[in-house]
mmCIF file of C-alpha atoms and ligand atoms in Angstrom:
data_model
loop_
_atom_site.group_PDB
_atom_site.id
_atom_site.type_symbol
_atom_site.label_atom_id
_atom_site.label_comp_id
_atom_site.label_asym_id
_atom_site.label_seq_id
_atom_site.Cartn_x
_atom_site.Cartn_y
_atom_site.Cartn_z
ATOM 1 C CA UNK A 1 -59.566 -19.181 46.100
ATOM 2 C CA UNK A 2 -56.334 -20.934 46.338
ATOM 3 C CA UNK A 3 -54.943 -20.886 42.912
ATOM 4 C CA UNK A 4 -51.577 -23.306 41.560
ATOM 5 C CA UNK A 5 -49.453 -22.403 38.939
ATOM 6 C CA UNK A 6 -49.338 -25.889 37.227
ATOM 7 C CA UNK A 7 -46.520 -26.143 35.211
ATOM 8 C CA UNK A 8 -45.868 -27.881 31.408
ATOM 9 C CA UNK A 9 -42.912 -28.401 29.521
ATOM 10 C CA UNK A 10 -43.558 -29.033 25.938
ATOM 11 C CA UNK A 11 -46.859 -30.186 26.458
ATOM 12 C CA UNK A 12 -46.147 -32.558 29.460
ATOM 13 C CA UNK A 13 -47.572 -31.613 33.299
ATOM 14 C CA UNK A 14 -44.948 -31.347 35.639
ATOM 15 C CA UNK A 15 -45.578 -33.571 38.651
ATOM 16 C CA UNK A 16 -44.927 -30.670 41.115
ATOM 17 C CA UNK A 17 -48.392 -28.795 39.994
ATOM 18 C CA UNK A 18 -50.439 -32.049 40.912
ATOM 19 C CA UNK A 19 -48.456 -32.197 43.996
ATOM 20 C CA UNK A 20 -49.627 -28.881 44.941
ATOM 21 C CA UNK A 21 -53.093 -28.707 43.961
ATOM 22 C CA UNK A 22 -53.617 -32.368 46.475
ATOM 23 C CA UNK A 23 -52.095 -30.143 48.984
ATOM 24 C CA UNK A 24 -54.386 -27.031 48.053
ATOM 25 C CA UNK A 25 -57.227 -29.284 48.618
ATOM 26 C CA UNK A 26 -56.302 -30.536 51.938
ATOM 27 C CA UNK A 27 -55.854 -26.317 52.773
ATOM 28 C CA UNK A 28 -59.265 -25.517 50.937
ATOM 29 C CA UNK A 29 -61.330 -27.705 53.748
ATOM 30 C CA UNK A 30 -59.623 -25.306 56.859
ATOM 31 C CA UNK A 31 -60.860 -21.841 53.780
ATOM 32 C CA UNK A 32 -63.868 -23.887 52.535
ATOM 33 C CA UNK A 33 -63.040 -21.891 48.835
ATOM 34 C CA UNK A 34 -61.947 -22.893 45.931
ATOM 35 C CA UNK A 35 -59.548 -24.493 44.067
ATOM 36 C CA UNK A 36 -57.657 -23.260 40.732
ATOM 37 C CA UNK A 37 -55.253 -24.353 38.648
ATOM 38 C CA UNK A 38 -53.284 -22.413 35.770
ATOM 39 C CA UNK A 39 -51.578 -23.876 32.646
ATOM 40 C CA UNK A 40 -49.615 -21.397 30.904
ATOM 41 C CA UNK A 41 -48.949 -22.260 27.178
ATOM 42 C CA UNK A 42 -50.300 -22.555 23.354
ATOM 43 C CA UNK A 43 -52.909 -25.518 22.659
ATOM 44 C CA UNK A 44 -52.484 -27.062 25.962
ATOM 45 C CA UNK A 45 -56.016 -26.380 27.209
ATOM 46 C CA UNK A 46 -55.935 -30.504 26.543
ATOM 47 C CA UNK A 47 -54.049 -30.677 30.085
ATOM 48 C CA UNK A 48 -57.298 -29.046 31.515
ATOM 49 C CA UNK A 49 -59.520 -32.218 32.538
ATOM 50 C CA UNK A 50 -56.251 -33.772 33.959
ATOM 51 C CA UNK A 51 -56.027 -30.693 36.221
ATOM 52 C CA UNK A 52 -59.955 -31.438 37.512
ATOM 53 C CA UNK A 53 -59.304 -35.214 37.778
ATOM 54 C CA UNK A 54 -56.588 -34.196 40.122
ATOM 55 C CA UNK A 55 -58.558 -32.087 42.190
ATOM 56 C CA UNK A 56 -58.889 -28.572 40.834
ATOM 57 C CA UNK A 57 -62.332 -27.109 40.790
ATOM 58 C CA UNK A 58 -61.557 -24.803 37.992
ATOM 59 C CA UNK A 59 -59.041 -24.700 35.346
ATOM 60 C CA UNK A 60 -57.912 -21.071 33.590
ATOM 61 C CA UNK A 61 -56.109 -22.168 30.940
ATOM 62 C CA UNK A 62 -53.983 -18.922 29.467
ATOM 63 C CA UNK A 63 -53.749 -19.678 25.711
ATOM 64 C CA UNK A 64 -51.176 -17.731 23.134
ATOM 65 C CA UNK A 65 -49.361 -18.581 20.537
ATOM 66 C CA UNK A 66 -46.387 -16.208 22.315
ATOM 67 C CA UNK A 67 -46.380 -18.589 25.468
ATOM 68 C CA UNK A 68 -45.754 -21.708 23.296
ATOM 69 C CA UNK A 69 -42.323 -21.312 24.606
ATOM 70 C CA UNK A 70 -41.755 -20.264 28.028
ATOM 71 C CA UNK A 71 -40.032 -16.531 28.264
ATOM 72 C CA UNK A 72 -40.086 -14.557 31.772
ATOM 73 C CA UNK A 73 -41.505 -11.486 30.212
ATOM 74 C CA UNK A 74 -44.714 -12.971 28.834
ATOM 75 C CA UNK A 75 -45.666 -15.488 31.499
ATOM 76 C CA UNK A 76 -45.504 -12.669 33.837
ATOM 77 C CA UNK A 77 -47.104 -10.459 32.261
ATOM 78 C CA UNK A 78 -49.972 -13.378 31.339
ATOM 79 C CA UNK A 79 -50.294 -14.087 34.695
ATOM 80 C CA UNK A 80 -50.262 -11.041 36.388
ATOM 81 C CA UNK A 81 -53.350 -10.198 34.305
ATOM 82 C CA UNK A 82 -54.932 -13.367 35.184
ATOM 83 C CA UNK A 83 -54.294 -12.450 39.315
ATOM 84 C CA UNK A 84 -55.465 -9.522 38.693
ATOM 85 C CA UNK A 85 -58.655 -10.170 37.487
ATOM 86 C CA UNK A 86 -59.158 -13.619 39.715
ATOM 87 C CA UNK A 87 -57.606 -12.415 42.941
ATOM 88 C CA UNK A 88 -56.760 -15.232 44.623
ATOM 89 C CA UNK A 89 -56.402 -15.655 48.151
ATOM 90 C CA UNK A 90 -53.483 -17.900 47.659
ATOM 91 C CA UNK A 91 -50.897 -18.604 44.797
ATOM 92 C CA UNK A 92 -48.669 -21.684 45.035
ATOM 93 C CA UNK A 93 -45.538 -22.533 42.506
ATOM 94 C CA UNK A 94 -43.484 -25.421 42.482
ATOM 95 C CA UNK A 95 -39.691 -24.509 43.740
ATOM 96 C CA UNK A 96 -38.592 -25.465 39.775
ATOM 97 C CA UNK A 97 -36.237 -23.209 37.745
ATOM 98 C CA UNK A 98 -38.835 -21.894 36.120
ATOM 99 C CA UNK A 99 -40.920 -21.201 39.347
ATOM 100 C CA UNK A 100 -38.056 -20.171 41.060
ATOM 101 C CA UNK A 101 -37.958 -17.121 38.523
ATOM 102 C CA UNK A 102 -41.678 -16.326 38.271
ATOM 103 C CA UNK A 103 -42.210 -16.320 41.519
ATOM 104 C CA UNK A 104 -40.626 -13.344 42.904
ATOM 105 C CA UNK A 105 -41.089 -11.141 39.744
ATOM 106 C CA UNK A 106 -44.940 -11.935 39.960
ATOM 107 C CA UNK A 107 -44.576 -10.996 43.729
ATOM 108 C CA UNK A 108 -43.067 -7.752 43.096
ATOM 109 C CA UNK A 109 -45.966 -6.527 40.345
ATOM 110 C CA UNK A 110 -48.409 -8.165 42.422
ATOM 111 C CA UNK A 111 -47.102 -5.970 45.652
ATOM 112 C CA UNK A 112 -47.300 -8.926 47.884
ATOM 113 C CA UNK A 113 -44.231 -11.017 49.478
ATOM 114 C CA UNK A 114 -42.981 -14.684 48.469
ATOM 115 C CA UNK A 115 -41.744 -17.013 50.664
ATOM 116 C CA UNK A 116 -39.565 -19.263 48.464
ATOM 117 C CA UNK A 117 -38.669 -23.066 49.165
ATOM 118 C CA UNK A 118 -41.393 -24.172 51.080
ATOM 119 C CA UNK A 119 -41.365 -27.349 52.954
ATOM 120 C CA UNK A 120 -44.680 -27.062 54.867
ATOM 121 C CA UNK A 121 -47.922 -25.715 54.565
ATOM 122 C CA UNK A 122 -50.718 -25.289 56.969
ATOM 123 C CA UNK A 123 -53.660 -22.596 57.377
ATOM 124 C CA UNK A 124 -53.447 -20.719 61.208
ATOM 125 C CA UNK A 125 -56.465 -22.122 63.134
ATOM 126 C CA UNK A 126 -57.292 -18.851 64.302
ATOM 127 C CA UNK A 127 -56.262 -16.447 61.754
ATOM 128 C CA UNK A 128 -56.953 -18.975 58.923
ATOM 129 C CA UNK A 129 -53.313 -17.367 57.504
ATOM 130 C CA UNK A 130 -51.607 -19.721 55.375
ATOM 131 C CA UNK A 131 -48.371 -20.934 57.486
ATOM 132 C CA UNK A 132 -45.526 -21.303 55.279
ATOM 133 C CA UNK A 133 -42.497 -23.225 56.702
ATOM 134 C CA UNK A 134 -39.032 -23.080 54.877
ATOM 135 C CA UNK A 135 -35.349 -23.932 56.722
ATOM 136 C CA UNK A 136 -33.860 -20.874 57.396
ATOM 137 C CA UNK A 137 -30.548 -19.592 58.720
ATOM 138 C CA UNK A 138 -27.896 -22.030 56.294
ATOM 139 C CA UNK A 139 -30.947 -25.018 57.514
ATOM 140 C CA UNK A 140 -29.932 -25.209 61.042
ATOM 141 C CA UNK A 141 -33.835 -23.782 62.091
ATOM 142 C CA UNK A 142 -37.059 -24.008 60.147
ATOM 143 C CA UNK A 143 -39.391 -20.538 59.807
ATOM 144 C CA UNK A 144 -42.791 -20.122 59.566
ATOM 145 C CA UNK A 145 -43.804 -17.497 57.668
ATOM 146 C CA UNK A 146 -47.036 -15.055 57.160
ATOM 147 C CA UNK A 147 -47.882 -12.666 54.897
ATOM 148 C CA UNK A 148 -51.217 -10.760 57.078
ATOM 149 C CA UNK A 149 -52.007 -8.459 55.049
ATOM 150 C CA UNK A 150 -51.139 -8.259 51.557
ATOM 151 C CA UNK A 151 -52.669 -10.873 48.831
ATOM 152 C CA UNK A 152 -52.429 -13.040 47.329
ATOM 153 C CA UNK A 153 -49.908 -15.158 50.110
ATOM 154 C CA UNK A 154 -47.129 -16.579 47.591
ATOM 155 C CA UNK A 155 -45.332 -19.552 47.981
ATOM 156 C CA UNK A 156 -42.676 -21.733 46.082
ATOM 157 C CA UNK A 157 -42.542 -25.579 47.146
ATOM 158 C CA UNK A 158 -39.852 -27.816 46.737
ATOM 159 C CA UNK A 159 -40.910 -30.869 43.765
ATOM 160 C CA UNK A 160 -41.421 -34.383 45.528
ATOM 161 C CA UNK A 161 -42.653 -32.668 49.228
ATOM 162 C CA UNK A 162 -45.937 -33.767 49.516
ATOM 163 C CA UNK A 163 -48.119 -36.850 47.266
ATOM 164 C CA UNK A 164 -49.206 -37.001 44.180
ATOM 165 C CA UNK A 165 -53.523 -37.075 45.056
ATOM 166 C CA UNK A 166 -55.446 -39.762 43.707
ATOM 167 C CA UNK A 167 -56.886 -39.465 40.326
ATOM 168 C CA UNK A 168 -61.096 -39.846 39.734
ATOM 169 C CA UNK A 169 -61.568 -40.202 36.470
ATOM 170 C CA UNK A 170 -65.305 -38.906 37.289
ATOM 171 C CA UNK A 171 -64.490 -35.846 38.681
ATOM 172 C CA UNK A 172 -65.986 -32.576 37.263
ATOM 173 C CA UNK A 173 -65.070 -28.603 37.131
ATOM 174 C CA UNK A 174 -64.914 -26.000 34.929
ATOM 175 C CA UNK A 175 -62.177 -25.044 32.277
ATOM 176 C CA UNK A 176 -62.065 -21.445 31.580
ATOM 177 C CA UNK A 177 -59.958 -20.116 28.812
ATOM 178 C CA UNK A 178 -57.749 -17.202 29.478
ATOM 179 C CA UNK A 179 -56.338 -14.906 26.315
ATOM 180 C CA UNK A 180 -53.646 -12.729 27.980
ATOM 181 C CA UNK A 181 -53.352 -8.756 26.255
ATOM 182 C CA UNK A 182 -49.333 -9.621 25.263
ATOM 183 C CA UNK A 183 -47.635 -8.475 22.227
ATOM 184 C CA UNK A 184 -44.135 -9.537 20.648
ATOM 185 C CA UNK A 185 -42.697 -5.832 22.104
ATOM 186 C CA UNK A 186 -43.332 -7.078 25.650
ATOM 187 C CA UNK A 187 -40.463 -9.189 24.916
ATOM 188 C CA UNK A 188 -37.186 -8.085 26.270
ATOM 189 C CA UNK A 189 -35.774 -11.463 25.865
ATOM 190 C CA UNK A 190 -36.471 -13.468 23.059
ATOM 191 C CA UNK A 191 -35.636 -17.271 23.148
ATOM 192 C CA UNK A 192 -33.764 -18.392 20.081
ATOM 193 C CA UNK A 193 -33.396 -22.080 20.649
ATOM 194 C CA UNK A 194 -34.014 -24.679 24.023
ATOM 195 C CA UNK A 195 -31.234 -27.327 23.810
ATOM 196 C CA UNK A 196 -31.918 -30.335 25.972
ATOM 197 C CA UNK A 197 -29.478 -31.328 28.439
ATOM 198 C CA UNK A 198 -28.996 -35.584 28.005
ATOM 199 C CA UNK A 199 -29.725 -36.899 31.191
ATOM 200 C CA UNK A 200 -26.758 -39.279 32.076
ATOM 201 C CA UNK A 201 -27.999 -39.930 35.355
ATOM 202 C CA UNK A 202 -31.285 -41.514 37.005
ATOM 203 C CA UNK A 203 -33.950 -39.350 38.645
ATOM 204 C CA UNK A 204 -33.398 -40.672 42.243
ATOM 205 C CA UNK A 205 -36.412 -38.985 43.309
ATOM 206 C CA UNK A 206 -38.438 -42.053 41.126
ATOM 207 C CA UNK A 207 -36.321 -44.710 42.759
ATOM 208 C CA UNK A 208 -37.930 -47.230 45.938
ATOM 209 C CA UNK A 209 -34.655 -48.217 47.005
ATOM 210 C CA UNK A 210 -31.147 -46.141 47.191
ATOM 211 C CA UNK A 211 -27.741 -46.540 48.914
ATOM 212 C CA UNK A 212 -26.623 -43.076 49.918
ATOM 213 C CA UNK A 213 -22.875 -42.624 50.763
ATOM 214 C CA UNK A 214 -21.218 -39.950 52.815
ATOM 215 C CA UNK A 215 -17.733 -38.533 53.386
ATOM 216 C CA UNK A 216 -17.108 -41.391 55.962
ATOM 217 C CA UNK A 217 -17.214 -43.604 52.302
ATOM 218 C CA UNK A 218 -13.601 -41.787 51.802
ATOM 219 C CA UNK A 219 -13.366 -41.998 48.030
ATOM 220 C CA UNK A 220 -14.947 -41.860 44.805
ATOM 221 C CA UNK A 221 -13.417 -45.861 44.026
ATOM 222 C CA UNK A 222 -14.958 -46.461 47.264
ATOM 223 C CA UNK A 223 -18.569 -45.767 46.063
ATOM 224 C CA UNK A 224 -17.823 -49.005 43.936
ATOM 225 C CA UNK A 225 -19.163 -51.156 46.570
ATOM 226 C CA UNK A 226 -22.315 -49.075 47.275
ATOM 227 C CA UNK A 227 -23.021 -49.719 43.665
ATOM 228 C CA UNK A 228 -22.540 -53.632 44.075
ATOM 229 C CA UNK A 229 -25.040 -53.589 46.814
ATOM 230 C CA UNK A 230 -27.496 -51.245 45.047
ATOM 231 C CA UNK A 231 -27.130 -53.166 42.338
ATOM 232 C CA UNK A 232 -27.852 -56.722 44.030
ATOM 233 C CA UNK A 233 -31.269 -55.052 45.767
ATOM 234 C CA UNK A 234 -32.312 -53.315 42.500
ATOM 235 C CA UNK A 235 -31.565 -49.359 43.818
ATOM 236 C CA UNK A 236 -29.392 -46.803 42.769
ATOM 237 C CA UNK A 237 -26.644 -44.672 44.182
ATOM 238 C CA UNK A 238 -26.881 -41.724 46.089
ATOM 239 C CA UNK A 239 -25.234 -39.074 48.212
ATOM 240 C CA UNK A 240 -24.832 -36.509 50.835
ATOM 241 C CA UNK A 241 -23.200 -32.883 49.724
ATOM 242 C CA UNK A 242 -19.958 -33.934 51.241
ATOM 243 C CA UNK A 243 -19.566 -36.799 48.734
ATOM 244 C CA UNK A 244 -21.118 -34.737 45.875
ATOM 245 C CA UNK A 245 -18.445 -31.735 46.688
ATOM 246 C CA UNK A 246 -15.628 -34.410 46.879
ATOM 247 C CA UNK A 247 -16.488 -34.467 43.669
ATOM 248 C CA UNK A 248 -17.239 -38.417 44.215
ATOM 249 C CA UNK A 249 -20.783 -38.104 42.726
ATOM 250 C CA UNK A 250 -22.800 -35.753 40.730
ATOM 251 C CA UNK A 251 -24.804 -33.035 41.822
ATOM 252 C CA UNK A 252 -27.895 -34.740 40.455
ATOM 253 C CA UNK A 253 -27.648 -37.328 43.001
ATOM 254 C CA UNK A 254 -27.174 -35.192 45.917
ATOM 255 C CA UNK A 255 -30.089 -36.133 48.662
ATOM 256 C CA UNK A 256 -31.535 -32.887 51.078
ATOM 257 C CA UNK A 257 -32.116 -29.361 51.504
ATOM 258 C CA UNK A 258 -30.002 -28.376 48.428
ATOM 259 C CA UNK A 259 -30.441 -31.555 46.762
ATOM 260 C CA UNK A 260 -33.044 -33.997 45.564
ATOM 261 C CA UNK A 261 -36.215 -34.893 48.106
ATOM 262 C CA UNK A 262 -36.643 -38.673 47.544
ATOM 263 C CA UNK A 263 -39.308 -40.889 49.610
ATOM 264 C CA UNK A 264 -38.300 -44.301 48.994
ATOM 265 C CA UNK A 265 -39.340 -47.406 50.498
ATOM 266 C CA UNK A 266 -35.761 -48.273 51.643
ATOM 267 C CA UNK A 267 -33.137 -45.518 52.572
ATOM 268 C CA UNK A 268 -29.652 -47.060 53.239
ATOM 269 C CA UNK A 269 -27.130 -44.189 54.596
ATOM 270 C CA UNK A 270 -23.330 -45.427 54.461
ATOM 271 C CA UNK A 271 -20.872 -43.012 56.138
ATOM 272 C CA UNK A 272 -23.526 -40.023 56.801
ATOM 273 C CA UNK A 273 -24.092 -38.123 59.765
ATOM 274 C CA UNK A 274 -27.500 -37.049 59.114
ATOM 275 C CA UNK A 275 -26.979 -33.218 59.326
ATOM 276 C CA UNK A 276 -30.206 -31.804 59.645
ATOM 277 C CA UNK A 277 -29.627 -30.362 55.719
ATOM 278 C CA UNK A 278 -29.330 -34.045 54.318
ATOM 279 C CA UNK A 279 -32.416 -35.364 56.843
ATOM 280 C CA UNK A 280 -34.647 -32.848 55.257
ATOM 281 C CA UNK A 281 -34.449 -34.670 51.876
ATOM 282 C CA UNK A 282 -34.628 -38.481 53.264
ATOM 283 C CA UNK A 283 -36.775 -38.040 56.321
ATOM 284 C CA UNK A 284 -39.802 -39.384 54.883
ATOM 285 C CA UNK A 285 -38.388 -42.693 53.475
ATOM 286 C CA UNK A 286 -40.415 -45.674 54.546
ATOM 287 C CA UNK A 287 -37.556 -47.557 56.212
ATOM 288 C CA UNK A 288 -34.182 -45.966 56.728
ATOM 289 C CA UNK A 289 -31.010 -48.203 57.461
ATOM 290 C CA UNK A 290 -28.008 -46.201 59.255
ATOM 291 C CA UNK A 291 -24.563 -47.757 58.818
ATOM 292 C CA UNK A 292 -22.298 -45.164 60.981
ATOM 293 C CA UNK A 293 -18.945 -46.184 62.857
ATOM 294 C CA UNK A 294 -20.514 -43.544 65.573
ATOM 295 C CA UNK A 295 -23.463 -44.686 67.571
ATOM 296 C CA UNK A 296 -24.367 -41.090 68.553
ATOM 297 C CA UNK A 297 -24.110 -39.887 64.638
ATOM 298 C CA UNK A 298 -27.406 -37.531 64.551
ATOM 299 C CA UNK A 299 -29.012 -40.138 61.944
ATOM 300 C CA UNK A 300 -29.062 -43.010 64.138
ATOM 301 C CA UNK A 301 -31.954 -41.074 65.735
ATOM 302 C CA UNK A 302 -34.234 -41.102 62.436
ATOM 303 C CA UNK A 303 -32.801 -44.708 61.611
ATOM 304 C CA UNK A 304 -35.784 -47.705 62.098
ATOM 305 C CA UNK A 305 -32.275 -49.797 61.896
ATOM 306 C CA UNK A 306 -28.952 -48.350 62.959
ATOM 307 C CA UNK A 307 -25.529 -50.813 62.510
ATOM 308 C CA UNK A 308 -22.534 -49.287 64.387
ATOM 309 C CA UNK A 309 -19.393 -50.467 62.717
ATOM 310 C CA UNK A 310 -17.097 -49.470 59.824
ATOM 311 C CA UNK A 311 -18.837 -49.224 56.623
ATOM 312 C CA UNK A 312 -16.603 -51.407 54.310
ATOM 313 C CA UNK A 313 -17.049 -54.445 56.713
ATOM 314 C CA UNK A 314 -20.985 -53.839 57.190
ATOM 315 C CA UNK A 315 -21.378 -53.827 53.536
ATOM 316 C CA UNK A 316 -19.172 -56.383 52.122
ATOM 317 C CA UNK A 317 -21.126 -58.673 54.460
ATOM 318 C CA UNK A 318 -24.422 -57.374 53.165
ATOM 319 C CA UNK A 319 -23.140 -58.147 49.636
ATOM 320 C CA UNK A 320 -21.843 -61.711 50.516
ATOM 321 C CA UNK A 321 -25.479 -62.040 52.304
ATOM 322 C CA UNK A 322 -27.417 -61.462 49.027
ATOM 323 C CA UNK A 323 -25.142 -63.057 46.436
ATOM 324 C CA UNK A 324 -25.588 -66.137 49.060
ATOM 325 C CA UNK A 325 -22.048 -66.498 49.182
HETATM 326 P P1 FAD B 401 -20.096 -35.874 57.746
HETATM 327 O O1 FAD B 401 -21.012 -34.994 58.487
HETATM 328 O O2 FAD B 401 -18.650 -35.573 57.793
HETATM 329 O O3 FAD B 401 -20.351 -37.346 58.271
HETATM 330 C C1 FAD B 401 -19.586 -38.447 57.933
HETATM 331 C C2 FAD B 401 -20.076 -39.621 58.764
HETATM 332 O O4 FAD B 401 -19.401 -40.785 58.374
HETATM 333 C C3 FAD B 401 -19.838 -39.440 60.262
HETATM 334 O O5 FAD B 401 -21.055 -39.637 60.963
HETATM 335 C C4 FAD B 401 -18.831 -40.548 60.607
HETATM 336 O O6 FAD B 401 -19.063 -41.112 61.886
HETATM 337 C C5 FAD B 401 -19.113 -41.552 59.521
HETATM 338 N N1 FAD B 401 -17.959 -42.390 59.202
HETATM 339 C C6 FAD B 401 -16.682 -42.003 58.985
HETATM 340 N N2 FAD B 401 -15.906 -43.062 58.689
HETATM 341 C C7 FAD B 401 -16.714 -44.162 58.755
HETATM 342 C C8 FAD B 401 -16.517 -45.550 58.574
HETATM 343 N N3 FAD B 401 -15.318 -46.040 58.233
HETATM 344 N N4 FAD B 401 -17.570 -46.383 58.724
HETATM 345 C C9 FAD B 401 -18.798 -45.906 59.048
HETATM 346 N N5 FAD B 401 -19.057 -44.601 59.249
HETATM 347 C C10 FAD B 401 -18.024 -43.734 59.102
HETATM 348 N N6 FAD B 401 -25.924 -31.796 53.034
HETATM 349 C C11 FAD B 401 -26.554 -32.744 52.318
HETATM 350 O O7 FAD B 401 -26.281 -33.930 52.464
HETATM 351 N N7 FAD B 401 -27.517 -32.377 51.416
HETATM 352 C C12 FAD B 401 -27.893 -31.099 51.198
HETATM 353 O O8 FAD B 401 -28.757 -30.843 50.349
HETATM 354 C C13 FAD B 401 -27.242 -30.083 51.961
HETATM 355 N N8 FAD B 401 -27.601 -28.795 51.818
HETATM 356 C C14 FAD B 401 -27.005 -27.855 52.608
HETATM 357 C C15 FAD B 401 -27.438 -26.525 52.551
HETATM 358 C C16 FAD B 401 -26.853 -25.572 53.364
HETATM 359 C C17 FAD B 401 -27.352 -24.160 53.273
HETATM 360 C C18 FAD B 401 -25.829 -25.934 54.261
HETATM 361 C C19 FAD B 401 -25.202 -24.908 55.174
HETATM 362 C C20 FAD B 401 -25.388 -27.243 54.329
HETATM 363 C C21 FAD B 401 -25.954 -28.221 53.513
HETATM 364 N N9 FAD B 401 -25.543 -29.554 53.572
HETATM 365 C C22 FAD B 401 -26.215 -30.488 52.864
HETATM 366 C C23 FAD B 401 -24.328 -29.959 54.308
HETATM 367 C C24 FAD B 401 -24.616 -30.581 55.670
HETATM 368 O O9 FAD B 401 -24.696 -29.583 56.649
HETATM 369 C C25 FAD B 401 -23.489 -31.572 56.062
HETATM 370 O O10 FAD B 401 -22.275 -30.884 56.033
HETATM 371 C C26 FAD B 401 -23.400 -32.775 55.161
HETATM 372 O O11 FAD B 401 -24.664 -33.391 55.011
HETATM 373 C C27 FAD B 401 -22.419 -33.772 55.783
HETATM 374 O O12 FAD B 401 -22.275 -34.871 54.920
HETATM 375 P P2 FAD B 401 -21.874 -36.277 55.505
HETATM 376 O O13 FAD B 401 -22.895 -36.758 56.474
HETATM 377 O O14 FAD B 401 -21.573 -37.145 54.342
HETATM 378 O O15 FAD B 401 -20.483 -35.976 56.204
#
């Protein structure tokens, strides 16, 4: 069974889990098994049927009125008794904060390894392991990893990697509810209050067209005219980590490795080199648009349309283009 850790916040399925159980599927042909999800909370079994529309075969939904807020301790605990009993073969999380802390404490009661920040999955022809690809050494190689022989094989995966899978409305499975053995002394940590953080800035990774700038931009007054053209072709503003440790943009809109994954239909990257760090989170953009003063910049090679010239000049024209000037 490949079993995915489907994650809700306040009632609301986070796209990451549906992500990963389309990708479970696509692995489950190569097994030919099954297909779980897991929904962690209190009165969410609700979120079940979405889970089998998406492609899960079977739902455990683990039901408490302790888990109605997410605390390390008890989703642990929860779901280390639901591995236990289940066994899966496989266990996939999405790379979230939350994930990113389950993960390796389930790992460690679970005796089995993790391999954190996935960016590929495949099953081994031959020794039908699962394959688990993640950049390694500061990004500069990617390395696939096995776990022979302890289960389940664990895996984190970065949000936005692979598709959301289609939704039939007529699909069927089984939802199986799931009431963990916790108490209020397996607390060690007890959450007092969750304060939202506003959101001042838009979730790039939703966004079909963007205008990424790079330290070649040369200031933070400079990123004025990426946000005249973004503005004129109905995208946002984005960045590569040199212009978001310039301090020129915010970390939120930071595209690659580190950063944000975004797929949009258009990619336009002003003044970036395309180190292999920032091409892991823009590399599957439909159409990518390089504007580089060096014609051997790495990102040229990914570009379907490289323009070799000085930035300011390429895009003022672009702007005087659109506003028909
Ligand atoms: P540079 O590499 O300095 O490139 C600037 C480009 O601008 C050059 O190609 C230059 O030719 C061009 N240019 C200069 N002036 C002009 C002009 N007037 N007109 C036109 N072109 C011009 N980077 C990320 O982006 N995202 C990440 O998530 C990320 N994660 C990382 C994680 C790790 C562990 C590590 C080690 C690094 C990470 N990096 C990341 C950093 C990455 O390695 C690069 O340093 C970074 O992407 C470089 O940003 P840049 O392309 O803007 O700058």
């Amino acid at each position: 069974m490949i079993m995915v850790f489907c994650e809700q916040r306040n009632g609301e399925l986070l796209n990451v889990g549906l992500e990963l159980i389309g990708k479970a599927r696509e692995l489950a042909r190569s097994l030919d098994c099954e297909v779980s999800a897991v929904v962690c909370g209190h009165n969410v079994g609700y979120i079940g049927n979405r889970l089998i529309q998406n492609g899960a075969d079977k739902v455990f939904v683990i039901e408490h009125e302790l888990l109605e807020k997410y605390t390390l301790d008890l989703y642990t605990e929860s779901l280390y008794q639901l591995i236990s009993n289940e066994k899966p073969d496989i266990l996939l999380l999405g790379a979230t904060s939350i994930g990113r802390e389950l993960g390796p404490r389930l790992a460690a009661r679970l005796k089995t390894g993790l391999t954190a920040d996935c960016t590929q999955l495949e099953i081994g022809q031959e020794t039908k392991l699962l394959l688990m690809t993640r950049p390694a050494f500061g990004g500069n190689l990617m390395a696939t990893i096995i776990c022979p022989d302890r289960r389940p094989q664990m895996a984190t995966i970065r949000p936005g990697i692979f598709p959301l899978p289609s939704m039939d409305a007529n699909r069927k499975g089984e939802t199986i509810l799931f009431n963990p053995k916790i108490t209020r002394e397996d607390l060690r940590v007890r959450v007092e209050k969750i304060v939202q953080k506003i959101r001042t800035v838009k979730d790039i990774t939703a966004e079909k067209i963007i205008v990424a700038g790079g330290r070649g931009i040369g200031s933070k007054e400079n990123f004025e005219l990426l946000e005249e053209l973004a503005e004129l072709l109905g995208g946002v503003v984005a960045g590569s980590r040199a212009a978001v440790d310039a301090g020129w943009l915010p970390k939120e809109l930071q595209v690659g490795q580190t950063g944000k994954v975004v797929k949009p239909k258009l990619y336009i990257a002003v003044g970036i080199s395309g180190a292999i760090q920032h091409v892991a989170g823009m590399q599957d953009s439909e159409y990518i648009i390089a504007i580089n003063k060096d014609p051997d910049a790495p990102i040229m090679k990914i570009a379907d349309l490289g323009i070799v010239g000085d930035w300011k000049s390429v895009v003022k024209a672009l702007i005087k283009e659109l506003r028909n000037e």
